[in-house]
PDB file of C-alpha atoms and ligand atoms in Angstrom:
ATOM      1  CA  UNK A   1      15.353  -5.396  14.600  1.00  0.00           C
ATOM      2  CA  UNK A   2      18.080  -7.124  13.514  1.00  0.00           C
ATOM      3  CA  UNK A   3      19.393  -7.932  10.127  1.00  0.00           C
ATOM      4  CA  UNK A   4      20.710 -11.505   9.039  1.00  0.00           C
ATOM      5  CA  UNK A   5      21.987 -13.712   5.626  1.00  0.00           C
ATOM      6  CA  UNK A   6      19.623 -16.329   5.321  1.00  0.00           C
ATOM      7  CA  UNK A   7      18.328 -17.445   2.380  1.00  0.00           C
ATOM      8  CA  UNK A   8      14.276 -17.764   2.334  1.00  0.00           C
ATOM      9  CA  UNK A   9      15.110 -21.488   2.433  1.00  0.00           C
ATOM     10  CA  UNK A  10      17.107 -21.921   5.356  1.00  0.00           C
ATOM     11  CA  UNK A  11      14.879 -19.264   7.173  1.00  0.00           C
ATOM     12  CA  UNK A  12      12.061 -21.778   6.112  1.00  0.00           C
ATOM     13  CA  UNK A  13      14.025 -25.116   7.396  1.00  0.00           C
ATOM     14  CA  UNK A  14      15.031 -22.974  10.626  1.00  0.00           C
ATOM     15  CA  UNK A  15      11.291 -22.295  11.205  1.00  0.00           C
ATOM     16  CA  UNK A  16      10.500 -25.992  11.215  1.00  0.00           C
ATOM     17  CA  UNK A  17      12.974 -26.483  13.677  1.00  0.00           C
ATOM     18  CA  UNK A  18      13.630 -23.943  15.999  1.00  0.00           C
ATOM     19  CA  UNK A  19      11.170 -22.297  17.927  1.00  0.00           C
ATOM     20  CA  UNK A  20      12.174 -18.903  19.902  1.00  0.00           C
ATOM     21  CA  UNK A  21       9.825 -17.569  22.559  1.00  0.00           C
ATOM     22  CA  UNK A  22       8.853 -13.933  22.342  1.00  0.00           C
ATOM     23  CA  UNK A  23       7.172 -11.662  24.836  1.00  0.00           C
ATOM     24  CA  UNK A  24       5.728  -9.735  21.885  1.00  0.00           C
ATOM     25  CA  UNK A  25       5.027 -10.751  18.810  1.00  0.00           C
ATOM     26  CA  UNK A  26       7.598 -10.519  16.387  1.00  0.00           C
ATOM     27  CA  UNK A  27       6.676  -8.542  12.873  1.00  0.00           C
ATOM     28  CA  UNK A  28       9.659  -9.689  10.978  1.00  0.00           C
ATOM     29  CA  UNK A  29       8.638 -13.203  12.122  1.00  0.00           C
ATOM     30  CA  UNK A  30       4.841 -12.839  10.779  1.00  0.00           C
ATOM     31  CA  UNK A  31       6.308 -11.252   7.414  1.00  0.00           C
ATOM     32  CA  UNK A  32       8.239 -14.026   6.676  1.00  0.00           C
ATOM     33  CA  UNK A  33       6.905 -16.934   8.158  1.00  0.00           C
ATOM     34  CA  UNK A  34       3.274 -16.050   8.514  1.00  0.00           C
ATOM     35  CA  UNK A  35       0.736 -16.069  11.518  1.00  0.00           C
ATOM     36  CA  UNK A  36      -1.884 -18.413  10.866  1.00  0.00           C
ATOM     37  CA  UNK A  37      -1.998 -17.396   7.114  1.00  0.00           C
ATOM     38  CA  UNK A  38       0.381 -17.281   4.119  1.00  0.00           C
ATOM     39  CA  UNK A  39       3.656 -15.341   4.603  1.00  0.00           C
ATOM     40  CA  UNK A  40       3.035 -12.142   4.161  1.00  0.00           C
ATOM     41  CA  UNK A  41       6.584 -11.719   2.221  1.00  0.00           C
ATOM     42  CA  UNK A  42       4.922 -14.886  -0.386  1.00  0.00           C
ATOM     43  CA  UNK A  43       2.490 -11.693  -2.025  1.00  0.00           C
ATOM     44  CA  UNK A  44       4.672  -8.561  -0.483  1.00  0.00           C
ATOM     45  CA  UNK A  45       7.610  -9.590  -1.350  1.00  0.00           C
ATOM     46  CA  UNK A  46      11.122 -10.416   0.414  1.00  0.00           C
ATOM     47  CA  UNK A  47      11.527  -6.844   0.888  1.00  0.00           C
ATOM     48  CA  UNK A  48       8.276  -5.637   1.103  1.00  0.00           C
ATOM     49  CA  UNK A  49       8.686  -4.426  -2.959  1.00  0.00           C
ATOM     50  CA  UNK A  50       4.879  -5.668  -3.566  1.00  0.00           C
ATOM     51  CA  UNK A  51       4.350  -6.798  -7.252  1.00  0.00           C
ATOM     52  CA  UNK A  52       2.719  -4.958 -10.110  1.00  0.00           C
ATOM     53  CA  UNK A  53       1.709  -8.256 -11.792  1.00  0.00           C
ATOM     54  CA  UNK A  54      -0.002  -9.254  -8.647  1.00  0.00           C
ATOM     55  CA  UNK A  55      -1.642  -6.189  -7.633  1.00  0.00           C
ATOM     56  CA  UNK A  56       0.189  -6.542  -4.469  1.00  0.00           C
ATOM     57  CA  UNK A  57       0.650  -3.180  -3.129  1.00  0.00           C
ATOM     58  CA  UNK A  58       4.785  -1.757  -1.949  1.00  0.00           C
ATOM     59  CA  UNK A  59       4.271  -2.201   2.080  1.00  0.00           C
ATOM     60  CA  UNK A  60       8.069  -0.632   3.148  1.00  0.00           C
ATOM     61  CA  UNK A  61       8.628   2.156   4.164  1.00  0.00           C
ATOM     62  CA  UNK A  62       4.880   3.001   4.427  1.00  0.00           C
ATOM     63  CA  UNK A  63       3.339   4.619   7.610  1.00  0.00           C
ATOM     64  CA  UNK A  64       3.313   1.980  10.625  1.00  0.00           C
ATOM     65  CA  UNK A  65      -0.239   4.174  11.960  1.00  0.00           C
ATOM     66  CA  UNK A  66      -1.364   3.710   8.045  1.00  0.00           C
ATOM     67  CA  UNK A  67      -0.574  -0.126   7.824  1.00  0.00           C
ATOM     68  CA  UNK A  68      -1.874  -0.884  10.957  1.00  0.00           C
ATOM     69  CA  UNK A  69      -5.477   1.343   9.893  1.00  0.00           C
ATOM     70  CA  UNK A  70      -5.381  -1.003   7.130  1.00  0.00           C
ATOM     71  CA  UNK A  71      -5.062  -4.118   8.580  1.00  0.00           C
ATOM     72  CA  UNK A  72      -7.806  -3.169  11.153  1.00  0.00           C
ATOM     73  CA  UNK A  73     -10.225  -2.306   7.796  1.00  0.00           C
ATOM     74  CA  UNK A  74      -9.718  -5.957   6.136  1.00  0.00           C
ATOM     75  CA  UNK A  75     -10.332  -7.251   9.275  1.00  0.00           C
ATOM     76  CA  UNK A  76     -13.700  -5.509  10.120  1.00  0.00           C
ATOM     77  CA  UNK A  77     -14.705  -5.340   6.660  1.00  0.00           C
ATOM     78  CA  UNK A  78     -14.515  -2.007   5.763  1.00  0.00           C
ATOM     79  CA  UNK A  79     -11.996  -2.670   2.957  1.00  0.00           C
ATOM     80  CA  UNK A  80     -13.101  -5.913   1.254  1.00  0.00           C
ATOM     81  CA  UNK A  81     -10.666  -8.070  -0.543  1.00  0.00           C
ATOM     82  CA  UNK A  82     -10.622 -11.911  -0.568  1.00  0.00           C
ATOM     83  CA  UNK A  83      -7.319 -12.313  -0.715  1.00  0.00           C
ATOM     84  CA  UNK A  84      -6.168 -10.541   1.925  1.00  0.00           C
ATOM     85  CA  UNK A  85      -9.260 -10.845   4.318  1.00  0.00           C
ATOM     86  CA  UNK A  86      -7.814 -14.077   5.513  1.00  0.00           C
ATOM     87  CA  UNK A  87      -4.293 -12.726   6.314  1.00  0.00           C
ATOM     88  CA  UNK A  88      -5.763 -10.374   8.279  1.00  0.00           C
ATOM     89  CA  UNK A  89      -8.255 -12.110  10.002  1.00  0.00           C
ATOM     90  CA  UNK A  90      -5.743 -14.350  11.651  1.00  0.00           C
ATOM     91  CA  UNK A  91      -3.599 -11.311  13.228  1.00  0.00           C
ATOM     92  CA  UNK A  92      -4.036 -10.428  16.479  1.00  0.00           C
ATOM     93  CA  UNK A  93      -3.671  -6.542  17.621  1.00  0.00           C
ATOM     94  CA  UNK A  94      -0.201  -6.749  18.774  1.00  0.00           C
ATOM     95  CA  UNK A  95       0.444  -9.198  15.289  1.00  0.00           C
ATOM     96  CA  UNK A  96      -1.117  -6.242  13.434  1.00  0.00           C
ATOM     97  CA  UNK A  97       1.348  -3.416  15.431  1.00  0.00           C
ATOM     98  CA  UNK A  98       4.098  -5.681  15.057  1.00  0.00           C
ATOM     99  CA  UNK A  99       4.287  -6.706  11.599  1.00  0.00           C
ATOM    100  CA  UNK A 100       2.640  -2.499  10.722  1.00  0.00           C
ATOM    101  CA  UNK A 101       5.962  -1.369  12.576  1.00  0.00           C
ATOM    102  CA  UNK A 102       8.644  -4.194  10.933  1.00  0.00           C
ATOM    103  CA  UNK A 103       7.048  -2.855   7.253  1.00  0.00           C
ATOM    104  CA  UNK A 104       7.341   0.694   8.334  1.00  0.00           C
ATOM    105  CA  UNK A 105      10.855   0.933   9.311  1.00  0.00           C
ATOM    106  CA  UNK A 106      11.950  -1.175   6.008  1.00  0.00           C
ATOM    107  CA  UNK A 107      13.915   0.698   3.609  1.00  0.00           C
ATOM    108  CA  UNK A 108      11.574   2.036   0.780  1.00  0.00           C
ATOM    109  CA  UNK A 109      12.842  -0.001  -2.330  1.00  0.00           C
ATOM    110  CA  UNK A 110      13.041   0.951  -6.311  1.00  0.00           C
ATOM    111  CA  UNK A 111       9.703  -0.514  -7.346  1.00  0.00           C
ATOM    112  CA  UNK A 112       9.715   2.882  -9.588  1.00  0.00           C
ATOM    113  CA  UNK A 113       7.963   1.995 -13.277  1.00  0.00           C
ATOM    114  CA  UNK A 114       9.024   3.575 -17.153  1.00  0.00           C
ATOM    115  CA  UNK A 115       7.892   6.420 -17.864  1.00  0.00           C
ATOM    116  CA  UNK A 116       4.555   5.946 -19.516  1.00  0.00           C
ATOM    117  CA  UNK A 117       3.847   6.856 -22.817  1.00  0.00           C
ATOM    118  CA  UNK A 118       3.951  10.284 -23.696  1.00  0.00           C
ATOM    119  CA  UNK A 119      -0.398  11.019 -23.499  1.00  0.00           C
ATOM    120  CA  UNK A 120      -0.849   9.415 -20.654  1.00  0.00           C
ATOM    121  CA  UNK A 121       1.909  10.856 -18.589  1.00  0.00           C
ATOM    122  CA  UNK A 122       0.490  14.214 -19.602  1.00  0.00           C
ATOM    123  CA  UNK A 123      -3.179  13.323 -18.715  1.00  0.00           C
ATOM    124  CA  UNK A 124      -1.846  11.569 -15.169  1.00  0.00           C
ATOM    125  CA  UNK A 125       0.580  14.320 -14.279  1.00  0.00           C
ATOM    126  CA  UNK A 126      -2.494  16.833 -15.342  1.00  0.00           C
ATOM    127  CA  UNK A 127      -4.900  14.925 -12.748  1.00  0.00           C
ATOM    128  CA  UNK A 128      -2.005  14.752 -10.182  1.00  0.00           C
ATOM    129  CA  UNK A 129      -0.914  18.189  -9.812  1.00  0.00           C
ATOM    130  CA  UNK A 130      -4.009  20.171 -10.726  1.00  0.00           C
ATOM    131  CA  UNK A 131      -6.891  18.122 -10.804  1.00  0.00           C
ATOM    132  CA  UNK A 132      -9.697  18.532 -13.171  1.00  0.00           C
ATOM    133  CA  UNK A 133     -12.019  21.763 -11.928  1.00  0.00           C
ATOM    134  CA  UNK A 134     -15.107  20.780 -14.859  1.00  0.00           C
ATOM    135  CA  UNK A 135     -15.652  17.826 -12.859  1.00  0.00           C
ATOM    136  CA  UNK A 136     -14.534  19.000  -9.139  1.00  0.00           C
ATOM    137  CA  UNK A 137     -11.628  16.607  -9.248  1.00  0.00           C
ATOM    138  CA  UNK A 138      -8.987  18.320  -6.384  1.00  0.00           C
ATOM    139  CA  UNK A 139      -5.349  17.647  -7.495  1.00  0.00           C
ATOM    140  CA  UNK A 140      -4.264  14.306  -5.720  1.00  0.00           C
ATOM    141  CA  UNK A 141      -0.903  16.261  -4.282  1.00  0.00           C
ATOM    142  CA  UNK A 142      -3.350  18.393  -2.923  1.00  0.00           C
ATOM    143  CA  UNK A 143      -3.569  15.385  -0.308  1.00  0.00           C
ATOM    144  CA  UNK A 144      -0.761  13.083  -0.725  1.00  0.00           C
ATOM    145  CA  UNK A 145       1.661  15.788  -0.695  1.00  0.00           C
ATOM    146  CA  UNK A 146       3.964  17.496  -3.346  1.00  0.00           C
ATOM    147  CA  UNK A 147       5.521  14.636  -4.921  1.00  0.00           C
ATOM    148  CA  UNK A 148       2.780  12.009  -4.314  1.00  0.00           C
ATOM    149  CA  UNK A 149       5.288  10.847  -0.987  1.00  0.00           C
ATOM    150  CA  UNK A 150       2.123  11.500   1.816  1.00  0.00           C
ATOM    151  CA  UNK A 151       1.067  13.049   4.579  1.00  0.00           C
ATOM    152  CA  UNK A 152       1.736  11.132   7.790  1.00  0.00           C
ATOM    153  CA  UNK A 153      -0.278   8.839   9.266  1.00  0.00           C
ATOM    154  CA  UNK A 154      -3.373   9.794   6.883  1.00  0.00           C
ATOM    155  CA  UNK A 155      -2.475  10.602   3.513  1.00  0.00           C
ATOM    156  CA  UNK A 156      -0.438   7.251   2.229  1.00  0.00           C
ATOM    157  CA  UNK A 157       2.419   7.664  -0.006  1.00  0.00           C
ATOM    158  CA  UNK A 158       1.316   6.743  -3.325  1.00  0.00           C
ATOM    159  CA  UNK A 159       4.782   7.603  -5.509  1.00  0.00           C
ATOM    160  CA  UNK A 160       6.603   4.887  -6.519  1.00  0.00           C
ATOM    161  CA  UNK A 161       3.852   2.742  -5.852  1.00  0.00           C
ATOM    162  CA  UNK A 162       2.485  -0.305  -8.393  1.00  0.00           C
ATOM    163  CA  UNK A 163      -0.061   0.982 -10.892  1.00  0.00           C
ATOM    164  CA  UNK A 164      -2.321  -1.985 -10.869  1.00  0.00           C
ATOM    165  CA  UNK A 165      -2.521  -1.507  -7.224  1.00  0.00           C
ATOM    166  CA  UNK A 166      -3.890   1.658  -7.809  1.00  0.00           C
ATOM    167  CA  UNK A 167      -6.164   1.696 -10.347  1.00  0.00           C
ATOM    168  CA  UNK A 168      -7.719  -1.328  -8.258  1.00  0.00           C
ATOM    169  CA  UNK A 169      -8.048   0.907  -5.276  1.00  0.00           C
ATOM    170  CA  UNK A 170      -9.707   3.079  -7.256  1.00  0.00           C
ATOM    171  CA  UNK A 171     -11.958   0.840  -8.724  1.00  0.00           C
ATOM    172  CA  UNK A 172     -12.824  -0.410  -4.675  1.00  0.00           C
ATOM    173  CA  UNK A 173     -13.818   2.678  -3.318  1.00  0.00           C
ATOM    174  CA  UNK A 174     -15.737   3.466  -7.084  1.00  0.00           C
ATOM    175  CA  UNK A 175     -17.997   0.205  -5.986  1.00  0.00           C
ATOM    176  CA  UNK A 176     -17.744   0.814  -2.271  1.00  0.00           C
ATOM    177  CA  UNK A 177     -15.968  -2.146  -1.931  1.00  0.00           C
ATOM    178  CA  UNK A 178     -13.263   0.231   0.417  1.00  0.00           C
ATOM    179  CA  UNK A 179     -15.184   2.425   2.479  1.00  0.00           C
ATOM    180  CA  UNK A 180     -13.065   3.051   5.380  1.00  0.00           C
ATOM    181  CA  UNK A 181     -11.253   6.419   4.248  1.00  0.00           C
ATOM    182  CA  UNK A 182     -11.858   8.786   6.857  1.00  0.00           C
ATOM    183  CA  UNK A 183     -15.022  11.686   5.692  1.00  0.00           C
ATOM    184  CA  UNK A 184     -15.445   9.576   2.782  1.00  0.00           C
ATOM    185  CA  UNK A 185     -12.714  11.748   1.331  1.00  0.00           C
ATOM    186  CA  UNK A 186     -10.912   9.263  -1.134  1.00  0.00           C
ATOM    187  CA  UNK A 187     -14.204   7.959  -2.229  1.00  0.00           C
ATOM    188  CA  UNK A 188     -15.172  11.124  -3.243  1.00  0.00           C
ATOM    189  CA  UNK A 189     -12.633  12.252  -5.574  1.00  0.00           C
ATOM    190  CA  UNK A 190     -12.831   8.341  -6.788  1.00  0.00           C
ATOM    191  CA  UNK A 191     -16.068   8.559  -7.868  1.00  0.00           C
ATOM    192  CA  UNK A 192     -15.448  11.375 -10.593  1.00  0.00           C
ATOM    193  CA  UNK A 193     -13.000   9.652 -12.441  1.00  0.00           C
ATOM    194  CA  UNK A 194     -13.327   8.198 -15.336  1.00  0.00           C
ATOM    195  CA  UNK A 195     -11.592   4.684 -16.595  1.00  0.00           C
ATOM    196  CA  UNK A 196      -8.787   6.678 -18.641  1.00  0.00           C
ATOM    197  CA  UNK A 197      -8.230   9.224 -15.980  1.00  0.00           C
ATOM    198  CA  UNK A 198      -7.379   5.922 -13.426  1.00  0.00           C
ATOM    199  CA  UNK A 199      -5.317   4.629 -16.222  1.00  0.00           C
ATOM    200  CA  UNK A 200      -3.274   7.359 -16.491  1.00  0.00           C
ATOM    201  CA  UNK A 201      -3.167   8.969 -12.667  1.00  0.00           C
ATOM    202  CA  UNK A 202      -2.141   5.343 -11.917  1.00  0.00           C
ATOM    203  CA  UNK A 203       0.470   5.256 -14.607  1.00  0.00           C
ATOM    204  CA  UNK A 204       2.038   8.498 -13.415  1.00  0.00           C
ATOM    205  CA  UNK A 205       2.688   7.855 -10.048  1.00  0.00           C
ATOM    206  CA  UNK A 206       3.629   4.316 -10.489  1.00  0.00           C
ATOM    207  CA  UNK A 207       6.403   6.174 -12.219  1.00  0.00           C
ATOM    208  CA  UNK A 208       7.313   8.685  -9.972  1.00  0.00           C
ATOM    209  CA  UNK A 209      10.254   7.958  -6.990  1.00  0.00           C
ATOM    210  CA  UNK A 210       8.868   6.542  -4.010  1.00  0.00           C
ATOM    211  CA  UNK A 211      11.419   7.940  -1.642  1.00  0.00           C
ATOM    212  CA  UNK A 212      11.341  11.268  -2.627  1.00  0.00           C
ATOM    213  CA  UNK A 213      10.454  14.363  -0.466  1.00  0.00           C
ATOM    214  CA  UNK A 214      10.971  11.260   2.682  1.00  0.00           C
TER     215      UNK A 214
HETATM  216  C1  HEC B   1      -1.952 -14.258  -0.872  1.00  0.00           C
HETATM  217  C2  HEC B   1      -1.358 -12.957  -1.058  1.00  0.00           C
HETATM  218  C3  HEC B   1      -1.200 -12.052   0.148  1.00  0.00           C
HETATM  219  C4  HEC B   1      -0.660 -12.369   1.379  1.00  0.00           C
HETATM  220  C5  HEC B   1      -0.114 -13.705   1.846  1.00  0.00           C
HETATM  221  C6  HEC B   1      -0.682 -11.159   2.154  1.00  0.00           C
HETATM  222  N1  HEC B   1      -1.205 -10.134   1.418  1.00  0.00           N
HETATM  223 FE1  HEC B   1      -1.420  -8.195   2.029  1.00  0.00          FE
HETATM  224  N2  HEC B   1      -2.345  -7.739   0.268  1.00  0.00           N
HETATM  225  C7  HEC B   1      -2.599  -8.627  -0.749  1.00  0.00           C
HETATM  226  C8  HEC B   1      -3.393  -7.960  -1.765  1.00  0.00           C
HETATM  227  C9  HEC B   1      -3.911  -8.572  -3.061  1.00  0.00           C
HETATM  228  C10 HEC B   1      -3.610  -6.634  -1.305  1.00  0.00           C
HETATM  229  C11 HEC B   1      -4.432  -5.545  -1.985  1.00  0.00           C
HETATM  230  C12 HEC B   1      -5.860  -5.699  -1.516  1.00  0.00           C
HETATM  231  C13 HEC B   1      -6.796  -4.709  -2.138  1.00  0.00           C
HETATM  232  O1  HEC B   1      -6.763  -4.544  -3.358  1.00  0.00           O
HETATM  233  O2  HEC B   1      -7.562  -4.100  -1.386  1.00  0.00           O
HETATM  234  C14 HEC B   1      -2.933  -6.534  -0.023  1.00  0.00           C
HETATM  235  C15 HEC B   1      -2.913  -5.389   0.752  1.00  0.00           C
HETATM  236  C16 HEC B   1      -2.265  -5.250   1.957  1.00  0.00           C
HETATM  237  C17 HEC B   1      -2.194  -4.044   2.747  1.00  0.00           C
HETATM  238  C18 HEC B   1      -2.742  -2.685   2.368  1.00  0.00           C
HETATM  239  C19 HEC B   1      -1.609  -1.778   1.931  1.00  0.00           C
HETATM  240  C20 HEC B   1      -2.011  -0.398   1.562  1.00  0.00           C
HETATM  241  O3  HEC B   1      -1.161   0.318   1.008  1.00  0.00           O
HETATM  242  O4  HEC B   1      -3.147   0.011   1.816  1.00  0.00           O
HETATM  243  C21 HEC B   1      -1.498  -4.349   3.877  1.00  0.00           C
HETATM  244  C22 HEC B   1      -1.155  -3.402   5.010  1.00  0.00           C
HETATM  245  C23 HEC B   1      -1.133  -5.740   3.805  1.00  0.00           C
HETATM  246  N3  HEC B   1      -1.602  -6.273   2.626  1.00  0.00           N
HETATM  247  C24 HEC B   1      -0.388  -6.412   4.773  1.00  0.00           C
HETATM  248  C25 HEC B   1      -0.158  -7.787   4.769  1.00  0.00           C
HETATM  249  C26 HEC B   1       0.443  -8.506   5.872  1.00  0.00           C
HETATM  250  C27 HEC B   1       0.941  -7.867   7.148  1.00  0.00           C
HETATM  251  C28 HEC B   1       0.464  -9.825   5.527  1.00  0.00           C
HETATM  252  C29 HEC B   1       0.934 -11.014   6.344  1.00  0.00           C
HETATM  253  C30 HEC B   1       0.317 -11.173   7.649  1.00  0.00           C
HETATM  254  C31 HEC B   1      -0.110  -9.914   4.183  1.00  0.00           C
HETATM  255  N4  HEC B   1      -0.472  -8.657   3.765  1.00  0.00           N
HETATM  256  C32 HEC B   1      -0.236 -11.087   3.468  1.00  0.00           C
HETATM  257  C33 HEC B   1      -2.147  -9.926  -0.828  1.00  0.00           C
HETATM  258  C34 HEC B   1      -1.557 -10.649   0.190  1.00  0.00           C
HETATM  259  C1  HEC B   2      -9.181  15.266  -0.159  1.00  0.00           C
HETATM  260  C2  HEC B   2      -7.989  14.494   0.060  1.00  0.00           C
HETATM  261  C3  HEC B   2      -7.569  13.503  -1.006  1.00  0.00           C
HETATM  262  C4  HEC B   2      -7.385  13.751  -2.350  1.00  0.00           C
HETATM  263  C5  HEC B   2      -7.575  15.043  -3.095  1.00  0.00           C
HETATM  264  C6  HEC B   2      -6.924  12.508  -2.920  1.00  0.00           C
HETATM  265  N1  HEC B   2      -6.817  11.545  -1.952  1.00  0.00           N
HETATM  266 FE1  HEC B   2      -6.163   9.634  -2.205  1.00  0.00          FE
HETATM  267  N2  HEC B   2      -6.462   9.241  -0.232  1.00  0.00           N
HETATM  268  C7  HEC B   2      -6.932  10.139   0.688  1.00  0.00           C
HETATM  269  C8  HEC B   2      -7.020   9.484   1.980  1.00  0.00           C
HETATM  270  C9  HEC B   2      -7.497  10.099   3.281  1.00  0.00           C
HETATM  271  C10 HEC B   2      -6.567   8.163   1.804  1.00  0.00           C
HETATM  272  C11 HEC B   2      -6.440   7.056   2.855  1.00  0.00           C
HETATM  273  C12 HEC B   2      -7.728   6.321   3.028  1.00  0.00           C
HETATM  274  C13 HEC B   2      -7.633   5.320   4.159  1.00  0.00           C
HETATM  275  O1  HEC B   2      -7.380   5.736   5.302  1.00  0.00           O
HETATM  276  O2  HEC B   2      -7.811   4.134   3.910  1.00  0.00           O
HETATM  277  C14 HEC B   2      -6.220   8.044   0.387  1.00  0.00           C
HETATM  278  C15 HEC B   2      -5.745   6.873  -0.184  1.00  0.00           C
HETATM  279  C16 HEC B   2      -5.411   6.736  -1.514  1.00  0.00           C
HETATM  280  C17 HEC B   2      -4.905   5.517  -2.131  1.00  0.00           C
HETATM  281  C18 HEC B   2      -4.668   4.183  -1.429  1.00  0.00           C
HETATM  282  C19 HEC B   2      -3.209   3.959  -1.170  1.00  0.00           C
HETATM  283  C20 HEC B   2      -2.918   2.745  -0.372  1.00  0.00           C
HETATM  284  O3  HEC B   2      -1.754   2.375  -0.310  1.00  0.00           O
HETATM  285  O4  HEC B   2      -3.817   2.150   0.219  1.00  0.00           O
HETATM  286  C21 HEC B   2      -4.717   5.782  -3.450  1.00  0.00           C
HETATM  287  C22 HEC B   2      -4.213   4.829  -4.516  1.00  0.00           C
HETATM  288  C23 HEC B   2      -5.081   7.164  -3.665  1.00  0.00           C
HETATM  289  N3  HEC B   2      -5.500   7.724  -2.486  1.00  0.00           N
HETATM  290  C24 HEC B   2      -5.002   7.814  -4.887  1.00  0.00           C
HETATM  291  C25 HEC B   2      -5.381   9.132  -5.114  1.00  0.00           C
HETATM  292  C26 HEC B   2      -5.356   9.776  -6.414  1.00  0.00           C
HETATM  293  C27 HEC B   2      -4.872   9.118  -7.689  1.00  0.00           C
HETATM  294  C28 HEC B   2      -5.828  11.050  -6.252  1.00  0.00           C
HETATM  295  C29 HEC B   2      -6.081  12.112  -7.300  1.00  0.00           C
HETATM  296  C30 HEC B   2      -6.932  11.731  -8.412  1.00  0.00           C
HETATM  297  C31 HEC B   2      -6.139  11.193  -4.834  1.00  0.00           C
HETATM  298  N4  HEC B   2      -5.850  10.014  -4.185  1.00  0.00           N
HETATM  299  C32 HEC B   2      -6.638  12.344  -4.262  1.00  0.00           C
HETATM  300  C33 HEC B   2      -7.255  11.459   0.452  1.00  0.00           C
HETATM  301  C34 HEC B   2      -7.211  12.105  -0.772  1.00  0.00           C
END
């Protein structure tokens, strides 16, 4: 993979008019310019930051086996979201490898937010590292690792990563609209949390480093 200066525009003006032939698909290629669908990097970002406003979720430095697993799970409908159904849909298997492996290998940027307010980095960090025993809520590190950084290929890194992204996963596999965990093991902690707990687990490791423990 090789790194160049272009600006987004020229890359744009330099897709219009040259074409270069690959034997395999190219996943910095599909990230930028798109395969079928809307650049990936228009939602993702240029560097695959993501974008809390959006609720577009960090992709670099993320698992390339984890990406991939999710990309296969829009496409067969096992994670449900409508706006990136269509993105998927149009990859084929070697698009999905491809562009899984160019997001994978990307350095993991500074997406880290503030530190939330006082209670609710207390009730987050609570949920985080201990979980809640009342309600048979296991700690989240208990999966994702000691510092929220994952568990290769399985367990995705969730440190560092946008809050709204999270609560809304949350919120999918609360309604079943993301089913495709293996065991049904996300689902079930999912389901015993409570709005505030999502707030502030969400809050907490959006504020945590992404990189660390990596
Ligand atoms: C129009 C905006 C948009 C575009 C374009 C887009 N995405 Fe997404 N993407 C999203 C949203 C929104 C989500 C979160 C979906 C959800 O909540 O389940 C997402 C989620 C993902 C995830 C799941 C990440 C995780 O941590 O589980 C992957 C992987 C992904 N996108 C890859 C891609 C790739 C590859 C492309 C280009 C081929 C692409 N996206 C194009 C909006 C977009
Ligand atoms: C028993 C193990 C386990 C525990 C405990 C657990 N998780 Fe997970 N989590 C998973 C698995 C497995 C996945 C990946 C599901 C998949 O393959 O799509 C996941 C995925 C996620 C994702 C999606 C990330 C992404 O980029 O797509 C979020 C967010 C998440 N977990 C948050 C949490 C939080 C917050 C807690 C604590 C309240 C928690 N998890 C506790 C197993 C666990």
């Amino acid at each position: 993979m090789y790194k160049h200066t272009l600006t987004p525009v020229m890359l744009l003006i330099g897709g219009l008019t040259v074409t270069t032939a690959h034997a395999a698909p190219d996943g910095k290629d599909i990230a930028m310019k798109g395969a079928g669908g809307v650049p990936c990097q228009a939602c993702h970002g240029l560097n695959g930051e993501g974008n809390e406003a959006g609720g577009y979720p960090r992709l670099a430095g993320m698992n390339a086996e984890y990406l991939a697993h999710q990309l296969k799970s829009f496409k067969n409908g096992s994670r449900k979201n409508p706006v990136m159904a269509p993105q998927a849909a149009s990859l084929t298997d070697a698009q999905v490898k491809a562009v899984a492996n160019y997001y994978a290998q990307l350095p993991v940027p500074v997406v880290q937010a503030p530190t939330p307010p006082a209670e609710l980095m207390t009730a987050g960090e609570s949920l985080a590292r201990n979980g809640r025993w009342s309600d048979t809520i296991p700690a989240c590190i208990q999966c994702h690792g000691p510092h929220g950084q994952g568990v290769d290929p399985y367990f995705p890194d969730i440190a560092g990563q946008h809050a709204s992204y999270i609560a809304h996963q949350l919120k999918a596999w609360q309604s079943g609209q993301r089913s495709n965990d293996p065991n049904g093991l996300m689902a079930a902690v999912a389901k015993r949390l409570s709005d505030a707990d999502i707030k502030a687990v969400a809050a907490y490791f959006a504020s945590q480093p992404a990189a660390a423990g990596k």
